[in-house]
Short mmCIF file of C-alpha atoms and ligand atoms in Angstrom, two decimals:
data_model
loop_
_atom_site.label_atom_id
_atom_site.label_comp_id
_atom_site.label_asym_id
_atom_site.label_seq_id
_atom_site.Cartn_x
_atom_site.Cartn_y
_atom_site.Cartn_z
CA UNK A 13 126.33 76.80 91.59
CA UNK A 14 124.32 74.31 93.60
CA UNK A 15 120.79 73.38 92.46
CA UNK A 16 119.12 74.92 95.53
CA UNK A 17 120.63 78.30 94.73
CA UNK A 18 119.50 78.05 91.14
CA UNK A 19 115.94 77.27 92.15
CA UNK A 20 115.91 80.19 94.60
CA UNK A 21 117.06 82.53 91.85
CA UNK A 22 114.53 81.12 89.37
CA UNK A 23 111.64 81.55 91.78
CA UNK A 24 112.77 85.07 92.67
CA UNK A 25 112.79 85.96 88.98
CA UNK A 26 109.34 84.44 88.47
CA UNK A 27 107.86 86.36 91.38
CA UNK A 28 109.34 89.67 90.24
CA UNK A 29 108.20 89.26 86.63
CA UNK A 30 104.66 88.45 87.80
CA UNK A 31 104.69 91.54 89.97
CA UNK A 32 105.84 93.60 86.99
CA UNK A 33 103.23 92.13 84.67
CA UNK A 34 100.42 93.07 87.04
CA UNK A 35 101.62 96.60 87.76
CA UNK A 36 98.86 98.78 86.37
CA UNK A 37 100.83 101.97 86.98
CA UNK A 38 103.65 101.01 84.63
CA UNK A 39 101.25 99.55 82.05
CA UNK A 40 99.37 102.85 82.14
CA UNK A 41 102.60 104.79 81.60
CA UNK A 42 103.73 102.46 78.78
CA UNK A 43 100.50 101.84 76.92
CA UNK A 44 97.93 104.47 77.83
CA UNK A 45 99.58 107.72 78.91
CA UNK A 46 100.59 108.76 75.37
CA UNK A 47 96.91 109.40 74.68
CA UNK A 48 95.22 109.62 78.08
CA UNK A 49 98.07 111.42 79.87
CA UNK A 50 99.90 110.28 83.01
CA UNK A 51 97.14 111.78 85.18
CA UNK A 52 94.32 110.72 82.81
CA UNK A 53 93.48 114.28 81.78
CA UNK A 54 94.45 113.58 78.15
CA UNK A 55 96.38 116.82 77.87
CA UNK A 56 98.74 115.20 75.37
CA UNK A 57 99.19 115.76 71.65
CA UNK A 58 97.19 112.60 70.88
CA UNK A 59 94.65 113.33 73.59
CA UNK A 60 93.93 116.73 72.08
CA UNK A 61 93.89 115.42 68.53
CA UNK A 62 91.43 112.67 69.44
CA UNK A 63 89.49 114.97 71.78
CA UNK A 64 89.68 112.45 74.61
CA UNK A 65 87.75 113.41 77.69
CA UNK A 66 89.48 113.54 81.06
CA UNK A 67 89.43 110.42 83.19
CA UNK A 68 89.19 112.73 86.20
CA UNK A 69 85.72 113.77 85.01
CA UNK A 70 82.97 111.92 86.91
CA UNK A 71 80.54 112.24 83.96
CA UNK A 72 83.02 110.59 81.61
CA UNK A 73 83.69 107.85 84.18
CA UNK A 74 79.94 107.26 84.50
CA UNK A 75 79.58 107.00 80.71
CA UNK A 76 81.19 103.55 80.56
CA UNK A 77 80.87 100.41 82.65
CA UNK A 78 83.81 98.30 83.81
CA UNK A 79 82.82 95.74 81.15
CA UNK A 80 82.94 98.41 78.45
CA UNK A 81 86.33 99.54 79.73
CA UNK A 82 87.65 95.96 79.50
CA UNK A 83 86.25 95.69 75.98
CA UNK A 84 87.78 99.06 74.99
CA UNK A 85 91.21 97.92 76.17
CA UNK A 86 91.01 94.48 74.52
CA UNK A 87 89.11 95.30 71.34
CA UNK A 88 89.61 99.03 70.94
CA UNK A 89 86.96 101.68 70.23
CA UNK A 90 85.49 102.62 66.88
CA UNK A 91 83.42 105.65 66.12
CA UNK A 92 79.89 104.22 65.76
CA UNK A 93 79.01 106.49 62.84
CA UNK A 94 82.21 106.75 60.80
CA UNK A 95 83.66 103.38 61.84
CA UNK A 96 87.04 105.09 62.30
CA UNK A 97 89.28 103.58 64.97
CA UNK A 98 89.51 105.93 67.97
CA UNK A 99 91.43 103.69 70.33
CA UNK A 100 93.38 100.73 69.02
CA UNK A 101 93.15 97.38 70.84
CA UNK A 102 95.97 97.29 73.39
CA UNK A 103 98.01 94.15 72.78
CA UNK A 104 100.08 92.03 75.10
CA UNK A 105 98.04 92.37 78.28
CA UNK A 106 96.94 89.45 80.45
CA UNK A 107 93.35 89.47 81.74
CA UNK A 108 94.43 90.39 85.27
CA UNK A 109 96.45 93.30 83.89
CA UNK A 110 93.37 94.55 82.04
CA UNK A 111 91.32 94.31 85.25
CA UNK A 112 94.03 96.17 87.15
CA UNK A 113 94.08 98.89 84.48
CA UNK A 114 90.32 99.37 84.80
CA UNK A 115 90.81 99.86 88.54
CA UNK A 116 93.62 102.29 87.76
CA UNK A 117 91.28 104.21 85.45
CA UNK A 118 88.59 104.35 88.17
CA UNK A 119 91.14 105.66 90.67
CA UNK A 120 91.86 108.65 88.39
CA UNK A 121 88.38 110.05 89.00
CA UNK A 122 88.40 113.21 91.08
C1 LIG B 218 95.75 105.87 70.50
C2 LIG B 218 95.33 106.59 71.70
C3 LIG B 218 94.85 105.77 72.89
C4 LIG B 218 95.56 104.87 73.64
C5 LIG B 218 97.02 104.46 73.47
C6 LIG B 218 94.66 104.42 74.68
N1 LIG B 218 93.44 105.00 74.55
FE1 LIG B 218 91.83 104.71 75.74
N2 LIG B 218 90.72 105.94 74.57
C7 LIG B 218 91.17 106.61 73.46
C8 LIG B 218 90.07 107.33 72.87
C9 LIG B 218 90.17 108.22 71.62
C10 LIG B 218 88.93 107.06 73.66
C11 LIG B 218 87.52 107.60 73.45
C12 LIG B 218 87.42 108.83 74.30
C13 LIG B 218 86.09 109.50 74.21
O1 LIG B 218 85.13 108.89 73.73
O2 LIG B 218 86.05 110.65 74.65
C14 LIG B 218 89.38 106.19 74.72
C15 LIG B 218 88.55 105.71 75.69
C16 LIG B 218 88.95 104.89 76.75
C17 LIG B 218 88.08 104.40 77.78
C18 LIG B 218 86.59 104.65 77.88
C19 LIG B 218 85.88 103.46 77.28
C20 LIG B 218 84.52 103.80 76.72
O3 LIG B 218 83.78 102.83 76.46
O4 LIG B 218 84.21 104.98 76.50
C21 LIG B 218 88.85 103.67 78.62
C22 LIG B 218 88.39 102.94 79.89
C23 LIG B 218 90.20 103.69 78.10
N3 LIG B 218 90.24 104.44 76.96
C24 LIG B 218 91.25 103.06 78.70
C25 LIG B 218 92.51 102.97 78.12
C26 LIG B 218 93.58 102.21 78.70
C27 LIG B 218 93.52 101.46 80.03
C28 LIG B 218 94.64 102.31 77.84
C29 LIG B 218 95.99 101.62 77.94
C30 LIG B 218 95.98 100.19 78.17
C31 LIG B 218 94.22 103.16 76.74
N4 LIG B 218 92.93 103.54 76.95
C32 LIG B 218 95.02 103.52 75.67
C33 LIG B 218 92.46 106.60 72.98
C34 LIG B 218 93.51 105.84 73.46
#
């Protein structure tokens, strides 16, 4: 294979993996939907167990800022009184993926 072809293939792969890494929809499905539900309504086994409020609910959306959402994703959420972990820190996300997920969360509001 000639070097030009190789470099075209390499750059195509780089572009597609970047696009994948930043896709909030698939990150949501992979890392969030088990608790929050595909549609954010948390009607999942975990969602019910943890009594997670629906992301479609405007009051719930208003209860946290974008900064708090970023912090929740990166550092997790602990119950302030019992100290029990409610949401574990979500690992393996780049900063721009976290930002995109916050936007995804905001878009779930009805
Ligand atoms: C292990 C289950 C679980 C997973 C997985 C999970 N969450 Fe959560 N999340 C929770 C719980 C529990 C809460 C607290 C809900 C409440 O207070 O009603 C929460 C709250 C939040 C909040 C509100 C933050 C705040 O300060 O109240 C945001 C935003 C959020 N999650 C985003 C995400 C995103 C994005 C992902 C995936 C990257 C994710 N969560 C994955 C359980 C989970």
